[in-house]
Structure formats: structure tokens, C-alpha cells
Amino acid sequence: MAMSWWPLIKIVPTKTNLQFVKFARFFAVLSVVLCLGSIVSLFYPGMNLGIDFRGGAAMELTRGGGQTLDLEQVRGAVEGLSVGDVQVQGIDDDSSAILRFQVPEGQAQSAVVQEVQTAITQAVGPVTYSGVSVVGSKVSGELFTSGLMALGAAIVLMFAYIWFRFEPQFGFGAVAGLIHDVILVFGLIVLFRLEFNLNMVAAILTVIGYSMNDTVVVFDRLRENLRKYKTMPLRDVIDLSINETLSRTIITGITAIMVLGALALFGGVALFGFSVALMCGIIIGTYSSVYVGAPIILLWGVKRGEFAEDAKPIKLGMASRP
């Protein structure tokens, strides 16, 4: 009896016949516009760099006895010390907050932190300080450069993998999709004014891996169908391949977004930006697999002779043609 209800909870039909290539031109223009807008936003208004990349200090403040911590008093006490940009963000209850501020050039970091703590204690009373972290401007610059190098290296390695496993046009389509995904995630980080820190670098690297996995699934099915349907027009083969993998792609994405949504709600301030960036990246990665990677193969073209050799379709388990 219970199993009879199972088809009712399916999100996507098992078999679809949607025409994706038909709208590829429109979505290509949309993607170009969004990417250009994202690139412009990196310079104006620019990213909200965190302590990891800007240099400065961060600490958690807690008022004992469950007493309310006045955030405005904390902000006023720290801003009076001329320590640059000051950010005070309440967490969980009204008795705790996270404080971020910049350490002026030429001043000892430990002395500045001690000065800030003294000013806060005088303004709001006894406060417990924990999780104090200080990053110098030189170290932050090195971290920023290393983060960008990590992103670039990941894209290059993914391109090499796809080129080795498939063909150059497949590799180009996959890399175009990855670059598209990274640019749009950066744009959303700017749009939502999320703090760009090392967690964000980890989120973008995860998006690259997820997007590549999704693209490989589509490309693998496309390669199989090119062997099966040797006379079918390429645009129809692409539509067929995307439709055959659509259910798996959407269900996998929704499952990941559900987990990340819970992480964003209950993971606290430190993981909120990471979760939001990763959720957006999964949606963008799914979109790019359909409307960036595959259409580029259509524009480039495929020499059907490269896939004309007789072979058993591995996943379908069908006998090869005579």
C-alpha cells in the first residue's frame, strides 16, 4: 500500500521531452549580460572583503549572566579608537556578538586588540572575549593571491581532465561553463554583500567540483547517444541527452540545497555566507550544464566519425549493432 504512493512524490517525470537547444540563443545572451554585470560589480561597488583578505582582527564578545549586549555602545567605543572599518554583528541571543575591525598600519596588533578590549569593557561593562584572530595586511594579500591561484588551478585541471576523457570541444564547453559559474557566483556574493573570506574560496571550489560532475554526467550520456544515433541531428542528440539526465540532475541539486538550507539556518554566522554561495552555485552549475556547456558543443560541432565505432552502451546494457 505504501509503495503505491511512491510515484506521487516524484518531483520530475521519469521521461521528459523538453527542447533545450531551441532556447539556447536567448540564454546565451542572458548569460553574457549577467557575466558582464558580475565582472563590473567586482570593481564597483566591489567585494566585501573579510578579515582574511583585508587584514584586521575579529573576536567574539559575550556578556555574562545573559545580560543584553548593546551593539551600538560596542560600535561607538571601537570607532572612537580610529581603527578603520568596524563591524559589529549580533549572534544567537542578545548577549553575544562578533566584532571585526582593522589594525592600523605601523601599530602592534596585540596592543591594538588590548586597547579595543579595554574600551569595550569601559563602555558596556564586563565582557568575555573569545575566538580572537588577527591577520596582518601582508598575510591577507598573500591569502588573496593564493585563493585566486587555487581557483585558476582548479579550472585548468578540470579542463585537462575533460580533454583527456572526451574531446577538445567537450573540454572547451566544460571550462566555459566553469568560468561562467565562478563569475556569476562572484557577482551574487557582491549582490548579497556577503563577506568574501576563506570560506567563500572553499565554497567556489566546491561549486567548481559540483558543476564539473554535473557536466560530465551530461557529456557522458551525449557521447553514448552519439554512438547510438549516428544519423540523428546533433541538436536533437543534445536535447535527448539532457532530457535523459534531467531527473537525476534536479533531484541531486534539490537534495544538496535542502542540506545547505539547514546549514544556513542553524550553522551560525560563520557558515551562513558559505551556505548561500554554495546554494547559488549549485543552481548556476545546473543551469550551465544545460545552457552553456552543451550548446558550445553544438556551435563547435562534432565529427560524428569519432563516435561511429561500434560499442556497447555501457549504462544501457544493450547489444552492439551489427
PDB file of C-alpha atoms in Angstrom:
ATOM      1  CA  MET A   1       0.000   0.000   0.000  1.00  0.00           C
ATOM      2  CA  ALA A   2       2.768   2.402   0.946  1.00  0.00           C
ATOM      3  CA  MET A   3       4.657   1.729  -2.279  1.00  0.00           C
ATOM      4  CA  SER A   4       1.589   2.729  -4.358  1.00  0.00           C
ATOM      5  CA  TRP A   5       2.022   6.317  -3.192  1.00  0.00           C
ATOM      6  CA  TRP A   6       5.655   6.463  -4.279  1.00  0.00           C
ATOM      7  CA  PRO A   7       5.017   7.887  -7.805  1.00  0.00           C
ATOM      8  CA  LEU A   8       3.153  10.812  -6.217  1.00  0.00           C
ATOM      9  CA  ILE A   9       6.310  12.200  -4.607  1.00  0.00           C
ATOM     10  CA  LYS A  10       8.358  12.261  -7.790  1.00  0.00           C
ATOM     11  CA  ILE A  11       9.465  15.819  -8.484  1.00  0.00           C
ATOM     12  CA  VAL A  12      10.436  15.386 -12.126  1.00  0.00           C
ATOM     13  CA  PRO A  13       8.812  12.936 -14.565  1.00  0.00           C
ATOM     14  CA  THR A  14      10.944   9.927 -15.418  1.00  0.00           C
ATOM     15  CA  LYS A  15      10.840  10.834 -19.094  1.00  0.00           C
ATOM     16  CA  THR A  16      10.769  14.383 -20.444  1.00  0.00           C
ATOM     17  CA  ASN A  17      10.889  15.765 -23.976  1.00  0.00           C
ATOM     18  CA  LEU A  18      11.872  19.391 -23.485  1.00  0.00           C
ATOM     19  CA  GLN A  19      13.532  21.371 -26.268  1.00  0.00           C
ATOM     20  CA  PHE A  20      16.542  22.971 -24.600  1.00  0.00           C
ATOM     21  CA  VAL A  21      18.579  23.839 -27.686  1.00  0.00           C
ATOM     22  CA  LYS A  22      15.648  25.839 -29.074  1.00  0.00           C
ATOM     23  CA  PHE A  23      16.182  28.488 -26.398  1.00  0.00           C
ATOM     24  CA  ALA A  24      19.979  28.313 -26.312  1.00  0.00           C
ATOM     25  CA  ARG A  25      20.425  31.627 -28.154  1.00  0.00           C
ATOM     26  CA  PHE A  26      18.279  33.550 -25.655  1.00  0.00           C
ATOM     27  CA  PHE A  27      20.013  32.058 -22.615  1.00  0.00           C
ATOM     28  CA  ALA A  28      23.425  32.604 -24.199  1.00  0.00           C
ATOM     29  CA  VAL A  29      22.693  36.341 -24.423  1.00  0.00           C
ATOM     30  CA  LEU A  30      21.353  36.299 -20.863  1.00  0.00           C
ATOM     31  CA  SER A  31      24.493  34.566 -19.585  1.00  0.00           C
ATOM     32  CA  VAL A  32      26.779  37.059 -21.339  1.00  0.00           C
ATOM     33  CA  VAL A  33      24.868  40.015 -19.855  1.00  0.00           C
ATOM     34  CA  LEU A  34      24.931  38.522 -16.351  1.00  0.00           C
ATOM     35  CA  CYS A  35      28.643  37.711 -16.593  1.00  0.00           C
ATOM     36  CA  LEU A  36      29.491  41.239 -17.754  1.00  0.00           C
ATOM     37  CA  GLY A  37      27.395  42.673 -14.933  1.00  0.00           C
ATOM     38  CA  SER A  38      29.151  40.423 -12.418  1.00  0.00           C
ATOM     39  CA  ILE A  39      32.597  41.460 -13.667  1.00  0.00           C
ATOM     40  CA  VAL A  40      31.673  45.157 -13.395  1.00  0.00           C
ATOM     41  CA  SER A  41      30.343  44.613  -9.865  1.00  0.00           C
ATOM     42  CA  LEU A  42      33.735  43.275  -8.772  1.00  0.00           C
ATOM     43  CA  PHE A  43      35.139  46.774  -9.328  1.00  0.00           C
ATOM     44  CA  TYR A  44      32.068  48.802  -8.435  1.00  0.00           C
ATOM     45  CA  PRO A  45      30.849  48.514  -5.723  1.00  0.00           C
ATOM     46  CA  GLY A  46      33.459  45.770  -5.205  1.00  0.00           C
ATOM     47  CA  MET A  47      33.575  42.778  -2.906  1.00  0.00           C
ATOM     48  CA  ASN A  48      33.071  42.954   0.821  1.00  0.00           C
ATOM     49  CA  LEU A  49      36.459  41.517   1.747  1.00  0.00           C
ATOM     50  CA  GLY A  50      36.674  39.850   5.117  1.00  0.00           C
ATOM     51  CA  ILE A  51      39.439  39.966   7.662  1.00  0.00           C
ATOM     52  CA  ASP A  52      41.199  37.077   5.875  1.00  0.00           C
ATOM     53  CA  PHE A  53      41.836  39.219   2.781  1.00  0.00           C
ATOM     54  CA  ARG A  54      41.713  42.765   4.099  1.00  0.00           C
ATOM     55  CA  GLY A  55      43.751  42.405   7.245  1.00  0.00           C
ATOM     56  CA  GLY A  56      42.487  43.176  10.727  1.00  0.00           C
ATOM     57  CA  ALA A  57      41.120  41.438  13.782  1.00  0.00           C
ATOM     58  CA  ALA A  58      37.959  39.575  14.734  1.00  0.00           C
ATOM     59  CA  MET A  59      36.686  38.425  18.118  1.00  0.00           C
ATOM     60  CA  GLU A  60      33.534  37.191  19.794  1.00  0.00           C
ATOM     61  CA  LEU A  61      32.064  39.125  22.712  1.00  0.00           C
ATOM     62  CA  THR A  62      29.788  37.605  25.358  1.00  0.00           C
ATOM     63  CA  ARG A  63      28.086  39.392  28.244  1.00  0.00           C
ATOM     64  CA  GLY A  64      27.861  37.159  31.315  1.00  0.00           C
ATOM     65  CA  GLY A  65      24.647  36.295  33.134  1.00  0.00           C
ATOM     66  CA  GLY A  66      22.556  36.507  29.982  1.00  0.00           C
ATOM     67  CA  GLN A  67      22.655  40.318  30.079  1.00  0.00           C
ATOM     68  CA  THR A  68      21.936  42.223  26.879  1.00  0.00           C
ATOM     69  CA  LEU A  69      24.979  43.425  24.945  1.00  0.00           C
ATOM     70  CA  ASP A  70      24.340  46.882  23.486  1.00  0.00           C
ATOM     71  CA  LEU A  71      25.763  46.688  19.957  1.00  0.00           C
ATOM     72  CA  GLU A  72      25.653  50.453  19.423  1.00  0.00           C
ATOM     73  CA  GLN A  73      27.719  51.053  22.554  1.00  0.00           C
ATOM     74  CA  VAL A  74      30.260  48.496  21.382  1.00  0.00           C
ATOM     75  CA  ARG A  75      30.450  50.086  17.938  1.00  0.00           C
ATOM     76  CA  GLY A  76      30.792  53.590  19.390  1.00  0.00           C
ATOM     77  CA  ALA A  77      33.556  52.539  21.780  1.00  0.00           C
ATOM     78  CA  VAL A  78      35.623  50.906  18.979  1.00  0.00           C
ATOM     79  CA  GLU A  79      35.025  53.619  16.359  1.00  0.00           C
ATOM     80  CA  GLY A  80      36.391  56.179  18.815  1.00  0.00           C
ATOM     81  CA  LEU A  81      39.778  54.465  18.592  1.00  0.00           C
ATOM     82  CA  SER A  82      40.221  55.144  14.835  1.00  0.00           C
ATOM     83  CA  VAL A  83      40.754  51.526  13.850  1.00  0.00           C
ATOM     84  CA  GLY A  84      39.216  51.774  10.386  1.00  0.00           C
ATOM     85  CA  ASP A  85      36.097  49.918   9.332  1.00  0.00           C
ATOM     86  CA  VAL A  86      34.226  48.498  12.341  1.00  0.00           C
ATOM     87  CA  GLN A  87      31.598  45.753  12.041  1.00  0.00           C
ATOM     88  CA  VAL A  88      29.500  44.529  14.968  1.00  0.00           C
ATOM     89  CA  GLN A  89      27.090  41.671  14.338  1.00  0.00           C
ATOM     90  CA  GLY A  90      24.837  40.075  16.932  1.00  0.00           C
ATOM     91  CA  ILE A  91      24.682  36.276  17.073  1.00  0.00           C
ATOM     92  CA  ASP A  92      22.127  33.865  18.542  1.00  0.00           C
ATOM     93  CA  ASP A  93      20.884  35.838  21.533  1.00  0.00           C
ATOM     94  CA  ASP A  94      21.246  39.459  22.645  1.00  0.00           C
ATOM     95  CA  SER A  95      24.207  38.690  24.884  1.00  0.00           C
ATOM     96  CA  SER A  96      26.782  37.826  22.183  1.00  0.00           C
ATOM     97  CA  ALA A  97      28.244  39.496  19.113  1.00  0.00           C
ATOM     98  CA  ILE A  98      31.095  39.239  16.615  1.00  0.00           C
ATOM     99  CA  LEU A  99      33.351  42.295  16.308  1.00  0.00           C
ATOM    100  CA  ARG A 100      35.601  42.981  13.306  1.00  0.00           C
ATOM    101  CA  PHE A 101      37.936  45.923  12.893  1.00  0.00           C
ATOM    102  CA  GLN A 102      41.105  46.879  11.041  1.00  0.00           C
ATOM    103  CA  VAL A 103      44.518  47.163  12.645  1.00  0.00           C
ATOM    104  CA  PRO A 104      46.182  50.475  11.628  1.00  0.00           C
ATOM    105  CA  GLU A 105      49.461  50.210   9.749  1.00  0.00           C
ATOM    106  CA  GLY A 106      52.552  50.511  11.908  1.00  0.00           C
ATOM    107  CA  GLN A 107      50.807  49.617  15.178  1.00  0.00           C
ATOM    108  CA  ALA A 108      51.373  46.435  17.160  1.00  0.00           C
ATOM    109  CA  GLN A 109      48.438  44.097  16.622  1.00  0.00           C
ATOM    110  CA  SER A 110      48.365  42.771  20.183  1.00  0.00           C
ATOM    111  CA  ALA A 111      48.418  46.322  21.581  1.00  0.00           C
ATOM    112  CA  VAL A 112      45.510  47.399  19.359  1.00  0.00           C
ATOM    113  CA  VAL A 113      43.451  44.361  20.352  1.00  0.00           C
ATOM    114  CA  GLN A 114      44.108  45.055  24.028  1.00  0.00           C
ATOM    115  CA  GLU A 115      43.134  48.696  23.547  1.00  0.00           C
ATOM    116  CA  VAL A 116      39.870  47.699  21.884  1.00  0.00           C
ATOM    117  CA  GLN A 117      39.000  45.240  24.633  1.00  0.00           C
ATOM    118  CA  THR A 118      39.673  47.853  27.315  1.00  0.00           C
ATOM    119  CA  ALA A 119      37.464  50.416  25.550  1.00  0.00           C
ATOM    120  CA  ILE A 120      34.598  47.938  25.228  1.00  0.00           C
ATOM    121  CA  THR A 121      34.822  46.887  28.873  1.00  0.00           C
ATOM    122  CA  GLN A 122      34.714  50.528  29.976  1.00  0.00           C
ATOM    123  CA  ALA A 123      31.686  51.217  27.760  1.00  0.00           C
ATOM    124  CA  VAL A 124      29.442  48.197  28.417  1.00  0.00           C
ATOM    125  CA  GLY A 125      30.886  46.511  31.487  1.00  0.00           C
ATOM    126  CA  PRO A 126      32.476  43.078  31.984  1.00  0.00           C
ATOM    127  CA  VAL A 127      32.672  41.130  28.719  1.00  0.00           C
ATOM    128  CA  THR A 128      34.223  37.765  27.878  1.00  0.00           C
ATOM    129  CA  TYR A 129      36.392  37.711  24.738  1.00  0.00           C
ATOM    130  CA  SER A 130      36.920  34.528  22.719  1.00  0.00           C
ATOM    131  CA  GLY A 131      37.972  33.416  19.269  1.00  0.00           C
ATOM    132  CA  VAL A 132      40.356  36.356  18.825  1.00  0.00           C
ATOM    133  CA  SER A 133      42.073  36.221  15.396  1.00  0.00           C
ATOM    134  CA  VAL A 134      44.412  38.776  13.860  1.00  0.00           C
ATOM    135  CA  VAL A 135      45.552  38.839  10.208  1.00  0.00           C
ATOM    136  CA  GLY A 136      48.187  41.313   9.001  1.00  0.00           C
ATOM    137  CA  SER A 137      47.845  43.169   5.712  1.00  0.00           C
ATOM    138  CA  LYS A 138      50.802  41.288   4.163  1.00  0.00           C
ATOM    139  CA  VAL A 139      49.384  37.916   5.130  1.00  0.00           C
ATOM    140  CA  SER A 140      45.924  38.896   3.877  1.00  0.00           C
ATOM    141  CA  GLY A 141      47.387  39.873   0.489  1.00  0.00           C
ATOM    142  CA  GLU A 142      49.168  36.538   0.227  1.00  0.00           C
ATOM    143  CA  LEU A 143      45.954  34.707   1.143  1.00  0.00           C
ATOM    144  CA  PHE A 144      44.014  36.589  -1.536  1.00  0.00           C
ATOM    145  CA  THR A 145      46.620  35.733  -4.188  1.00  0.00           C
ATOM    146  CA  SER A 146      46.722  32.102  -3.091  1.00  0.00           C
ATOM    147  CA  GLY A 147      42.929  31.894  -3.222  1.00  0.00           C
ATOM    148  CA  LEU A 148      42.817  33.180  -6.805  1.00  0.00           C
ATOM    149  CA  MET A 149      45.610  30.788  -7.803  1.00  0.00           C
ATOM    150  CA  ALA A 150      43.679  27.882  -6.301  1.00  0.00           C
ATOM    151  CA  LEU A 151      40.600  28.789  -8.347  1.00  0.00           C
ATOM    152  CA  GLY A 152      42.664  29.109 -11.540  1.00  0.00           C
ATOM    153  CA  ALA A 153      44.463  25.811 -10.946  1.00  0.00           C
ATOM    154  CA  ALA A 154      41.156  24.016 -10.354  1.00  0.00           C
ATOM    155  CA  ILE A 155      39.751  25.252 -13.681  1.00  0.00           C
ATOM    156  CA  VAL A 156      42.913  24.257 -15.592  1.00  0.00           C
ATOM    157  CA  LEU A 157      42.935  20.765 -14.078  1.00  0.00           C
ATOM    158  CA  MET A 158      39.250  20.283 -14.861  1.00  0.00           C
ATOM    159  CA  PHE A 159      39.877  21.283 -18.482  1.00  0.00           C
ATOM    160  CA  ALA A 160      42.738  18.763 -18.742  1.00  0.00           C
ATOM    161  CA  TYR A 161      40.533  16.029 -17.295  1.00  0.00           C
ATOM    162  CA  ILE A 162      37.654  16.646 -19.708  1.00  0.00           C
ATOM    163  CA  TRP A 163      40.006  16.951 -22.692  1.00  0.00           C
ATOM    164  CA  PHE A 164      41.628  13.632 -21.755  1.00  0.00           C
ATOM    165  CA  ARG A 165      38.326  11.826 -21.183  1.00  0.00           C
ATOM    166  CA  PHE A 166      36.347  13.267 -24.098  1.00  0.00           C
ATOM    167  CA  GLU A 167      37.366  15.602 -26.947  1.00  0.00           C
ATOM    168  CA  PRO A 168      38.709  19.206 -27.111  1.00  0.00           C
ATOM    169  CA  GLN A 169      35.265  20.667 -27.853  1.00  0.00           C
ATOM    170  CA  PHE A 170      33.892  18.953 -24.767  1.00  0.00           C
ATOM    171  CA  GLY A 171      36.739  20.358 -22.688  1.00  0.00           C
ATOM    172  CA  PHE A 172      36.155  23.849 -24.015  1.00  0.00           C
ATOM    173  CA  GLY A 173      32.430  23.616 -23.249  1.00  0.00           C
ATOM    174  CA  ALA A 174      33.116  22.382 -19.718  1.00  0.00           C
ATOM    175  CA  VAL A 175      35.659  25.134 -18.977  1.00  0.00           C
ATOM    176  CA  ALA A 176      33.333  27.794 -20.408  1.00  0.00           C
ATOM    177  CA  GLY A 177      30.674  26.513 -18.025  1.00  0.00           C
ATOM    178  CA  LEU A 178      33.074  26.587 -15.072  1.00  0.00           C
ATOM    179  CA  ILE A 179      34.220  30.141 -15.792  1.00  0.00           C
ATOM    180  CA  HIS A 180      30.582  31.172 -16.219  1.00  0.00           C
ATOM    181  CA  ASP A 181      29.701  29.613 -12.840  1.00  0.00           C
ATOM    182  CA  VAL A 182      32.613  31.231 -10.991  1.00  0.00           C
ATOM    183  CA  ILE A 183      31.897  34.699 -12.415  1.00  0.00           C
ATOM    184  CA  LEU A 184      28.203  34.543 -11.541  1.00  0.00           C
ATOM    185  CA  VAL A 185      28.905  33.293  -8.004  1.00  0.00           C
ATOM    186  CA  PHE A 186      31.258  36.237  -7.527  1.00  0.00           C
ATOM    187  CA  GLY A 187      28.502  38.515  -8.803  1.00  0.00           C
ATOM    188  CA  LEU A 188      25.994  37.096  -6.326  1.00  0.00           C
ATOM    189  CA  ILE A 189      28.487  37.496  -3.489  1.00  0.00           C
ATOM    190  CA  VAL A 190      28.712  41.195  -4.374  1.00  0.00           C
ATOM    191  CA  LEU A 191      24.929  41.498  -4.860  1.00  0.00           C
ATOM    192  CA  PHE A 192      24.097  39.992  -1.467  1.00  0.00           C
ATOM    193  CA  ARG A 193      27.033  41.815   0.174  1.00  0.00           C
ATOM    194  CA  LEU A 194      28.332  38.550   1.580  1.00  0.00           C
ATOM    195  CA  GLU A 195      31.716  38.687   3.251  1.00  0.00           C
ATOM    196  CA  PHE A 196      34.378  37.224   0.976  1.00  0.00           C
ATOM    197  CA  ASN A 197      36.733  35.175   3.117  1.00  0.00           C
ATOM    198  CA  LEU A 198      38.475  31.805   3.007  1.00  0.00           C
ATOM    199  CA  ASN A 199      35.135  30.051   3.485  1.00  0.00           C
ATOM    200  CA  MET A 200      33.965  31.652   0.245  1.00  0.00           C
ATOM    201  CA  VAL A 201      37.021  30.329  -1.595  1.00  0.00           C
ATOM    202  CA  ALA A 202      36.124  26.852  -0.325  1.00  0.00           C
ATOM    203  CA  ALA A 203      32.527  27.381  -1.493  1.00  0.00           C
ATOM    204  CA  ILE A 204      33.610  28.381  -5.007  1.00  0.00           C
ATOM    205  CA  LEU A 205      35.989  25.407  -5.253  1.00  0.00           C
ATOM    206  CA  THR A 206      33.096  23.165  -4.221  1.00  0.00           C
ATOM    207  CA  VAL A 207      30.894  24.768  -6.882  1.00  0.00           C
ATOM    208  CA  ILE A 208      33.573  24.019  -9.489  1.00  0.00           C
ATOM    209  CA  GLY A 209      33.619  20.364  -8.453  1.00  0.00           C
ATOM    210  CA  TYR A 210      29.827  20.082  -8.403  1.00  0.00           C
ATOM    211  CA  SER A 211      29.419  21.815 -11.759  1.00  0.00           C
ATOM    212  CA  MET A 212      32.065  19.601 -13.336  1.00  0.00           C
ATOM    213  CA  ASN A 213      30.395  16.467 -12.004  1.00  0.00           C
ATOM    214  CA  ASP A 214      27.057  17.569 -13.442  1.00  0.00           C
ATOM    215  CA  THR A 215      28.656  18.432 -16.788  1.00  0.00           C
ATOM    216  CA  VAL A 216      30.427  15.067 -17.005  1.00  0.00           C
ATOM    217  CA  VAL A 217      27.109  13.259 -16.496  1.00  0.00           C
ATOM    218  CA  VAL A 218      25.533  15.153 -19.411  1.00  0.00           C
ATOM    219  CA  PHE A 219      28.603  14.748 -21.637  1.00  0.00           C
ATOM    220  CA  ASP A 220      28.864  11.045 -20.890  1.00  0.00           C
ATOM    221  CA  ARG A 221      25.257  10.492 -21.922  1.00  0.00           C
ATOM    222  CA  LEU A 222      25.823  12.678 -25.006  1.00  0.00           C
ATOM    223  CA  ARG A 223      28.785  10.542 -26.045  1.00  0.00           C
ATOM    224  CA  GLU A 224      26.722   7.370 -25.663  1.00  0.00           C
ATOM    225  CA  ASN A 225      23.874   8.817 -27.727  1.00  0.00           C
ATOM    226  CA  LEU A 226      26.270   9.949 -30.454  1.00  0.00           C
ATOM    227  CA  ARG A 227      27.255   6.306 -30.812  1.00  0.00           C
ATOM    228  CA  LYS A 228      23.646   5.071 -30.755  1.00  0.00           C
ATOM    229  CA  TYR A 229      22.012   7.641 -33.036  1.00  0.00           C
ATOM    230  CA  LYS A 230      24.567   8.150 -35.775  1.00  0.00           C
ATOM    231  CA  THR A 231      22.245   9.924 -38.200  1.00  0.00           C
ATOM    232  CA  MET A 232      20.219  11.998 -35.745  1.00  0.00           C
ATOM    233  CA  PRO A 233      20.911  15.768 -35.948  1.00  0.00           C
ATOM    234  CA  LEU A 234      23.332  16.951 -33.280  1.00  0.00           C
ATOM    235  CA  ARG A 235      20.841  19.398 -31.738  1.00  0.00           C
ATOM    236  CA  ASP A 236      18.361  16.540 -31.256  1.00  0.00           C
ATOM    237  CA  VAL A 237      21.027  14.327 -29.694  1.00  0.00           C
ATOM    238  CA  ILE A 238      21.894  17.122 -27.245  1.00  0.00           C
ATOM    239  CA  ASP A 239      18.227  17.610 -26.311  1.00  0.00           C
ATOM    240  CA  LEU A 240      17.801  13.861 -25.829  1.00  0.00           C
ATOM    241  CA  SER A 241      20.899  13.593 -23.624  1.00  0.00           C
ATOM    242  CA  ILE A 242      19.851  16.481 -21.398  1.00  0.00           C
ATOM    243  CA  ASN A 243      16.326  15.104 -21.024  1.00  0.00           C
ATOM    244  CA  GLU A 244      17.650  11.678 -20.078  1.00  0.00           C
ATOM    245  CA  THR A 245      19.789  13.144 -17.276  1.00  0.00           C
ATOM    246  CA  LEU A 246      17.373  15.898 -16.191  1.00  0.00           C
ATOM    247  CA  SER A 247      15.627  13.984 -13.410  1.00  0.00           C
ATOM    248  CA  ARG A 248      18.929  12.922 -11.827  1.00  0.00           C
ATOM    249  CA  THR A 249      20.344  16.445 -12.091  1.00  0.00           C
ATOM    250  CA  ILE A 250      17.382  18.236 -10.497  1.00  0.00           C
ATOM    251  CA  ILE A 251      16.848  15.729  -7.690  1.00  0.00           C
ATOM    252  CA  THR A 252      20.556  15.762  -6.789  1.00  0.00           C
ATOM    253  CA  GLY A 253      20.568  19.563  -6.781  1.00  0.00           C
ATOM    254  CA  ILE A 254      17.435  19.852  -4.649  1.00  0.00           C
ATOM    255  CA  THR A 255      18.824  17.365  -2.129  1.00  0.00           C
ATOM    256  CA  ALA A 256      22.049  19.370  -1.803  1.00  0.00           C
ATOM    257  CA  ILE A 257      20.142  22.667  -1.483  1.00  0.00           C
ATOM    258  CA  MET A 258      17.975  21.230   1.303  1.00  0.00           C
ATOM    259  CA  VAL A 259      21.070  20.286   3.299  1.00  0.00           C
ATOM    260  CA  LEU A 260      22.704  23.667   2.683  1.00  0.00           C
ATOM    261  CA  GLY A 261      19.495  25.450   3.651  1.00  0.00           C
ATOM    262  CA  ALA A 262      19.563  23.726   7.024  1.00  0.00           C
ATOM    263  CA  LEU A 263      23.249  24.634   7.362  1.00  0.00           C
ATOM    264  CA  ALA A 264      22.464  28.291   6.606  1.00  0.00           C
ATOM    265  CA  LEU A 265      19.684  28.386   9.207  1.00  0.00           C
ATOM    266  CA  PHE A 266      21.439  26.559  12.019  1.00  0.00           C
ATOM    267  CA  GLY A 267      25.151  26.873  11.195  1.00  0.00           C
ATOM    268  CA  GLY A 268      25.547  30.376  12.582  1.00  0.00           C
ATOM    269  CA  VAL A 269      27.116  33.486  11.097  1.00  0.00           C
ATOM    270  CA  ALA A 270      30.384  31.771  10.177  1.00  0.00           C
ATOM    271  CA  LEU A 271      28.684  29.322   7.789  1.00  0.00           C
ATOM    272  CA  PHE A 272      25.806  31.446   6.503  1.00  0.00           C
ATOM    273  CA  GLY A 273      27.700  33.059   3.620  1.00  0.00           C
ATOM    274  CA  PHE A 274      29.330  29.744   2.698  1.00  0.00           C
ATOM    275  CA  SER A 275      25.940  28.019   2.533  1.00  0.00           C
ATOM    276  CA  VAL A 276      24.238  30.765   0.499  1.00  0.00           C
ATOM    277  CA  ALA A 277      27.106  30.949  -2.004  1.00  0.00           C
ATOM    278  CA  LEU A 278      27.109  27.178  -2.419  1.00  0.00           C
ATOM    279  CA  MET A 279      23.322  27.029  -2.907  1.00  0.00           C
ATOM    280  CA  CYS A 280      23.515  29.704  -5.607  1.00  0.00           C
ATOM    281  CA  GLY A 281      26.471  27.905  -7.180  1.00  0.00           C
ATOM    282  CA  ILE A 282      24.577  24.605  -7.416  1.00  0.00           C
ATOM    283  CA  ILE A 283      21.674  26.302  -9.194  1.00  0.00           C
ATOM    284  CA  ILE A 284      24.034  28.127 -11.556  1.00  0.00           C
ATOM    285  CA  GLY A 285      26.064  24.954 -12.169  1.00  0.00           C
ATOM    286  CA  THR A 286      22.936  23.018 -13.117  1.00  0.00           C
ATOM    287  CA  TYR A 287      21.910  25.809 -15.494  1.00  0.00           C
ATOM    288  CA  SER A 288      25.361  25.996 -17.115  1.00  0.00           C
ATOM    289  CA  SER A 289      25.432  22.253 -17.778  1.00  0.00           C
ATOM    290  CA  VAL A 290      22.299  22.691 -19.884  1.00  0.00           C
ATOM    291  CA  TYR A 291      22.723  26.104 -21.475  1.00  0.00           C
ATOM    292  CA  VAL A 292      26.470  26.767 -21.556  1.00  0.00           C
ATOM    293  CA  GLY A 293      28.453  23.542 -21.911  1.00  0.00           C
ATOM    294  CA  ALA A 294      26.194  21.587 -24.292  1.00  0.00           C
ATOM    295  CA  PRO A 295      25.302  24.460 -26.689  1.00  0.00           C
ATOM    296  CA  ILE A 296      29.007  25.251 -27.165  1.00  0.00           C
ATOM    297  CA  ILE A 297      29.457  21.713 -28.484  1.00  0.00           C
ATOM    298  CA  LEU A 298      26.649  22.425 -30.958  1.00  0.00           C
ATOM    299  CA  LEU A 299      28.403  25.588 -32.151  1.00  0.00           C
ATOM    300  CA  TRP A 300      31.773  23.854 -32.389  1.00  0.00           C
ATOM    301  CA  GLY A 301      30.376  20.714 -33.961  1.00  0.00           C
ATOM    302  CA  VAL A 302      31.364  17.096 -33.539  1.00  0.00           C
ATOM    303  CA  LYS A 303      32.951  14.827 -36.127  1.00  0.00           C
ATOM    304  CA  ARG A 304      30.468  12.017 -36.000  1.00  0.00           C
ATOM    305  CA  GLY A 305      33.124   9.622 -37.243  1.00  0.00           C
ATOM    306  CA  GLU A 306      34.879   9.972 -33.897  1.00  0.00           C
ATOM    307  CA  PHE A 307      31.905   8.268 -32.265  1.00  0.00           C
ATOM    308  CA  ALA A 308      30.921   5.961 -35.078  1.00  0.00           C
ATOM    309  CA  GLU A 309      32.772   2.907 -33.925  1.00  0.00           C
ATOM    310  CA  ASP A 310      30.606   0.076 -32.755  1.00  0.00           C
ATOM    311  CA  ALA A 311      30.499  -0.197 -28.997  1.00  0.00           C
ATOM    312  CA  LYS A 312      28.179  -1.401 -26.320  1.00  0.00           C
ATOM    313  CA  PRO A 313      26.430   1.463 -24.496  1.00  0.00           C
ATOM    314  CA  ILE A 314      27.820   0.871 -21.022  1.00  0.00           C
ATOM    315  CA  LYS A 315      24.920   2.214 -18.979  1.00  0.00           C
ATOM    316  CA  LEU A 316      22.053   0.916 -21.120  1.00  0.00           C
ATOM    317  CA  GLY A 317      23.420  -2.621 -21.383  1.00  0.00           C
ATOM    318  CA  MET A 318      22.203  -3.051 -24.963  1.00  0.00           C
ATOM    319  CA  ALA A 319      23.849  -5.231 -27.546  1.00  0.00           C
ATOM    320  CA  SER A 320      26.008  -3.536 -30.126  1.00  0.00           C
ATOM    321  CA  ARG A 321      24.708  -3.118 -33.617  1.00  0.00           C
ATOM    322  CA  PRO A 322      25.983  -5.457 -36.316  1.00  0.00           C
TER     323      PRO A 322
END
